[in-house]
mmCIF file of C-alpha atoms and ligand atoms in Angstrom:
data_model
loop_
_atom_site.group_PDB
_atom_site.id
_atom_site.type_symbol
_atom_site.label_atom_id
_atom_site.label_comp_id
_atom_site.label_asym_id
_atom_site.label_seq_id
_atom_site.Cartn_x
_atom_site.Cartn_y
_atom_site.Cartn_z
ATOM 1 C CA MET A 1 -63.816 -13.397 -48.937
ATOM 2 C CA GLN A 2 -63.807 -10.990 -46.069
ATOM 3 C CA ILE A 3 -62.668 -7.400 -46.191
ATOM 4 C CA CYS A 4 -60.097 -6.107 -43.731
ATOM 5 C CA PRO A 5 -61.719 -3.299 -41.727
ATOM 6 C CA HIS A 6 -58.368 -1.551 -41.394
ATOM 7 C CA CYS A 7 -56.852 -1.550 -44.900
ATOM 8 C CA SER A 8 -59.772 -2.842 -47.038
ATOM 9 C CA LYS A 9 -57.760 -5.710 -48.560
ATOM 10 C CA GLU A 10 -59.561 -8.979 -49.349
ATOM 11 C CA ASN A 11 -58.677 -12.000 -47.223
ATOM 12 C CA PRO A 12 -59.867 -15.637 -47.354
ATOM 13 C CA ASP A 13 -62.822 -16.399 -45.051
ATOM 14 C CA THR A 14 -60.735 -18.712 -42.902
ATOM 15 C CA GLU A 15 -58.069 -16.165 -41.960
ATOM 16 C CA ALA A 16 -58.113 -14.561 -38.527
ATOM 17 C CA TYR A 17 -55.650 -11.766 -39.287
ATOM 18 C CA CYS A 18 -55.139 -9.630 -42.398
ATOM 19 C CA TYR A 19 -52.186 -10.716 -44.543
ATOM 20 C CA ALA A 20 -51.443 -7.130 -45.526
ATOM 21 C CA CYS A 21 -51.725 -5.090 -42.331
ATOM 22 C CA GLY A 22 -52.088 -7.655 -39.544
ATOM 23 C CA HIS A 23 -55.433 -6.384 -38.256
ATOM 24 C CA ILE A 24 -57.888 -8.895 -36.811
ATOM 25 C CA LEU A 25 -60.601 -9.932 -39.300
ATOM 26 C CA PRO A 26 -64.367 -10.338 -38.780
ATOM 27 C CA ALA A 27 -64.012 -14.153 -38.921
ATOM 28 C CA ALA A 28 -62.010 -14.059 -35.693
ATOM 29 C CA LEU A 29 -64.716 -12.176 -33.826
ATOM 30 C CA PRO A 30 -67.413 -14.437 -32.399
ATOM 31 C CA GLY A 31 -70.800 -12.988 -31.514
ATOM 32 C CA LEU A 32 -71.111 -10.705 -34.488
ATOM 33 C CA THR A 33 -74.416 -12.290 -35.442
ATOM 34 C CA ASP A 34 -76.246 -9.499 -33.654
ATOM 35 C CA SER A 35 -76.741 -7.067 -36.508
ATOM 36 C CA THR A 36 -77.282 -4.144 -34.160
ATOM 37 C CA THR A 37 -73.650 -4.333 -33.049
ATOM 38 C CA LYS A 38 -71.449 -1.999 -35.023
ATOM 39 C CA LEU A 39 -68.283 -3.683 -36.238
ATOM 40 C CA ALA A 40 -66.243 -0.560 -35.573
ATOM 41 C CA ASP A 41 -67.363 -0.505 -31.930
ATOM 42 C CA VAL A 42 -66.365 -4.139 -31.466
ATOM 43 C CA TYR A 43 -62.912 -3.421 -32.870
ATOM 44 C CA GLU A 44 -62.514 -0.360 -30.692
ATOM 45 C CA SER A 45 -63.313 -2.409 -27.602
ATOM 46 C CA LEU A 46 -60.564 -4.948 -28.283
ATOM 47 C CA GLU A 47 -57.224 -4.767 -26.549
ATOM 48 C CA PRO A 48 -54.392 -3.975 -29.011
ATOM 49 C CA GLN A 49 -52.888 -7.428 -28.364
ATOM 50 C CA ARG A 50 -56.111 -9.037 -29.549
ATOM 51 C CA ARG A 51 -56.593 -6.641 -32.449
ATOM 52 C CA TRP A 52 -53.157 -7.323 -33.918
ATOM 53 C CA GLY A 53 -52.358 -10.858 -32.730
ATOM 54 C CA THR A 54 -48.770 -11.906 -33.412
ATOM 55 C CA ALA A 55 -48.246 -8.671 -35.353
ATOM 56 C CA TYR A 56 -48.741 -6.630 -32.172
ATOM 57 C CA PHE A 57 -45.657 -4.538 -31.508
ATOM 58 C CA ASP A 58 -45.834 -2.775 -28.168
ATOM 59 C CA ARG A 59 -44.543 0.786 -27.715
ATOM 60 C CA LYS A 60 -41.735 -0.669 -25.620
ATOM 61 C CA SER A 61 -41.029 -3.591 -27.961
ATOM 62 C CA ARG A 62 -37.755 -3.993 -29.764
ATOM 63 C CA LEU A 63 -36.977 -5.950 -32.874
ATOM 64 C CA GLN A 64 -34.444 -8.722 -32.460
ATOM 65 C CA LEU A 65 -32.681 -9.846 -35.626
ATOM 66 C CA ALA A 66 -30.962 -13.228 -35.305
ATOM 67 C CA PHE A 67 -28.606 -13.968 -38.194
ATOM 68 C CA ARG A 68 -28.872 -17.653 -39.061
ATOM 69 C CA ASP A 69 -25.400 -18.293 -40.424
ATOM 70 C CA SER A 70 -23.272 -16.331 -37.964
ATOM 71 C CA GLY A 71 -25.439 -16.998 -34.909
ATOM 72 C CA GLU A 72 -25.162 -13.343 -33.950
ATOM 73 C CA SER A 73 -28.058 -11.046 -33.167
ATOM 74 C CA LEU A 74 -28.943 -7.395 -33.129
ATOM 75 C CA ASN A 75 -31.592 -5.508 -31.143
ATOM 76 C CA LEU A 76 -33.264 -2.565 -32.831
ATOM 77 C CA GLU A 77 -35.403 0.158 -31.393
ATOM 78 C CA ILE A 78 -37.969 1.251 -33.975
ATOM 79 C CA ALA A 79 -38.896 4.846 -33.154
ATOM 80 C CA GLN A 80 -40.262 5.581 -36.617
ATOM 81 C CA SER A 81 -38.375 3.949 -39.452
ATOM 82 C CA LEU A 82 -34.940 2.485 -40.131
ATOM 83 C CA VAL A 83 -33.160 1.591 -43.346
ATOM 84 C CA LEU A 84 -31.119 -1.632 -43.302
ATOM 85 C CA GLY A 85 -28.221 -2.007 -45.703
ATOM 86 C CA ARG A 86 -24.462 -1.538 -46.001
ATOM 87 C CA PHE A 87 -22.290 1.473 -45.306
ATOM 88 C CA HIS A 88 -20.531 2.539 -48.509
ATOM 89 C CA ARG A 89 -18.455 5.215 -50.203
ATOM 90 C CA GLU A 90 -20.854 5.929 -53.041
ATOM 91 C CA PRO A 91 -21.207 9.702 -53.351
ATOM 92 C CA GLY A 92 -24.771 10.964 -53.469
ATOM 93 C CA VAL A 93 -26.298 7.803 -51.954
ATOM 94 C CA GLU A 94 -27.563 8.183 -48.405
ATOM 95 C CA GLN A 95 -26.111 5.813 -45.792
ATOM 96 C CA PRO A 96 -28.459 3.236 -44.227
ATOM 97 C CA ASP A 97 -29.348 3.595 -40.535
ATOM 98 C CA VAL A 98 -28.252 0.049 -39.776
ATOM 99 C CA ASP A 99 -25.038 -1.344 -41.277
ATOM 100 C CA LEU A 100 -25.188 -5.095 -41.837
ATOM 101 C CA THR A 101 -21.572 -5.352 -43.017
ATOM 102 C CA PRO A 102 -20.481 -7.189 -39.809
ATOM 103 C CA TYR A 103 -22.972 -9.960 -40.703
ATOM 104 C CA ASP A 104 -21.425 -10.684 -44.132
ATOM 105 C CA ALA A 105 -23.851 -8.366 -45.923
ATOM 106 C CA LEU A 106 -21.538 -7.795 -48.883
ATOM 107 C CA GLU A 107 -20.879 -11.501 -49.511
ATOM 108 C CA LYS A 108 -24.576 -12.269 -49.153
ATOM 109 C CA GLY A 109 -25.747 -9.688 -51.651
ATOM 110 C CA VAL A 110 -27.333 -7.091 -49.383
ATOM 111 C CA SER A 111 -27.822 -3.727 -51.123
ATOM 112 C CA ARG A 112 -26.574 -0.396 -49.750
ATOM 113 C CA ARG A 113 -30.156 0.599 -49.016
ATOM 114 C CA HIS A 114 -32.004 -2.694 -48.934
ATOM 115 C CA LEU A 115 -34.991 -2.696 -46.610
ATOM 116 C CA MET A 116 -37.011 -0.148 -44.666
ATOM 117 C CA VAL A 117 -38.529 -1.157 -41.312
ATOM 118 C CA SER A 118 -41.222 1.179 -39.953
ATOM 119 C CA ARG A 119 -43.529 1.380 -36.999
ATOM 120 C CA GLU A 120 -47.170 1.776 -37.980
ATOM 121 C CA HIS A 121 -49.864 1.964 -35.305
ATOM 122 C CA ASP A 122 -49.079 -1.010 -33.047
ATOM 123 C CA THR A 123 -47.329 -2.964 -35.790
ATOM 124 C CA VAL A 124 -44.110 -3.028 -37.802
ATOM 125 C CA VAL A 125 -44.008 -3.062 -41.587
ATOM 126 C CA VAL A 126 -41.111 -3.876 -43.914
ATOM 127 C CA MET A 127 -40.614 -2.554 -47.426
ATOM 128 C CA ASP A 128 -37.980 -3.550 -49.977
ATOM 129 C CA LEU A 129 -36.250 -0.469 -51.375
ATOM 130 C CA GLY A 130 -35.635 -1.868 -54.860
ATOM 131 C CA SER A 131 -32.681 -3.988 -53.718
ATOM 132 C CA ALA A 132 -30.609 -5.870 -56.297
ATOM 133 C CA ASN A 133 -31.179 -9.333 -54.790
ATOM 134 C CA SER A 134 -34.642 -8.816 -53.287
ATOM 135 C CA THR A 135 -36.135 -9.361 -49.850
ATOM 136 C CA TYR A 136 -38.090 -12.503 -48.931
ATOM 137 C CA LEU A 137 -40.600 -12.739 -46.095
ATOM 138 C CA ASN A 138 -41.172 -16.355 -45.000
ATOM 139 C CA GLY A 139 -39.927 -17.456 -48.415
ATOM 140 C CA GLN A 140 -42.125 -15.072 -50.391
ATOM 141 C CA ARG A 141 -40.427 -12.398 -52.483
ATOM 142 C CA LEU A 142 -41.503 -8.849 -51.692
ATOM 143 C CA LEU A 143 -42.240 -6.473 -54.515
ATOM 144 C CA PRO A 144 -40.203 -3.270 -54.288
ATOM 145 C CA SER A 145 -41.985 -0.508 -52.362
ATOM 146 C CA GLU A 146 -44.808 -2.817 -51.268
ATOM 147 C CA PRO A 147 -45.172 -2.646 -47.475
ATOM 148 C CA ARG A 148 -45.791 -5.934 -45.666
ATOM 149 C CA ILE A 149 -46.653 -6.564 -42.068
ATOM 150 C CA LEU A 150 -44.051 -8.235 -39.856
ATOM 151 C CA ARG A 151 -45.064 -10.853 -37.282
ATOM 152 C CA ASP A 152 -43.251 -12.191 -34.290
ATOM 153 C CA ASN A 153 -40.944 -15.058 -35.370
ATOM 154 C CA ASP A 154 -41.026 -14.277 -39.112
ATOM 155 C CA GLU A 155 -38.070 -15.138 -41.336
ATOM 156 C CA LEU A 156 -36.610 -12.367 -43.460
ATOM 157 C CA ARG A 157 -34.043 -12.889 -46.184
ATOM 158 C CA LEU A 158 -32.082 -9.966 -47.602
ATOM 159 C CA GLY A 159 -30.376 -11.318 -50.677
ATOM 160 C CA ARG A 160 -28.856 -14.482 -49.142
ATOM 161 C CA LEU A 161 -28.706 -13.119 -45.578
ATOM 162 C CA VAL A 162 -31.239 -15.078 -43.517
ATOM 163 C CA VAL A 163 -32.624 -13.396 -40.410
ATOM 164 C CA ARG A 164 -35.111 -14.596 -37.791
ATOM 165 C CA VAL A 165 -37.154 -11.699 -36.411
ATOM 166 C CA THR A 166 -38.600 -11.741 -32.917
ATOM 167 C CA PHE A 167 -40.387 -9.060 -30.902
ATOM 168 C CA VAL A 168 -38.690 -8.640 -27.545
HETATM 169 ZN ZN1 LIG B 201 -55.634 -5.157 -43.484
#
């Protein structure tokens, strides 16, 4: 096991990037045999692209959502955080920032407030908001309120709505 220097989660020794936050792991850093080198200094010296790998989300990057079934796509600017869901008439429930109704959200079981997408450092994290039909990241079900790192070319599924995510 190796410990992520960024979020302190345990990762298998063979992994290069942390499953939880996307940060590069000690195993991916050659030349750390010199015990006088401080790990923190090595990390600091890395370019952000190297530090975050395929999770690196540039300040100018946008998130492209490609909807598998309709073939349509949507480009999102992530300033801080966005809630994906469906516009609705429910009193007392806040509207989502992004309405997925045009992509068959209702038929595919997307909740009114389904998923939050947030920028964190040079990465993007997703968090299920307790949706009725769950969110899946590359086939794995997300626990409600558990943030997970997003990588370029990941597959997200909101209920039965399948979306390919790319950083553009
Ligand atoms: Zn981590």
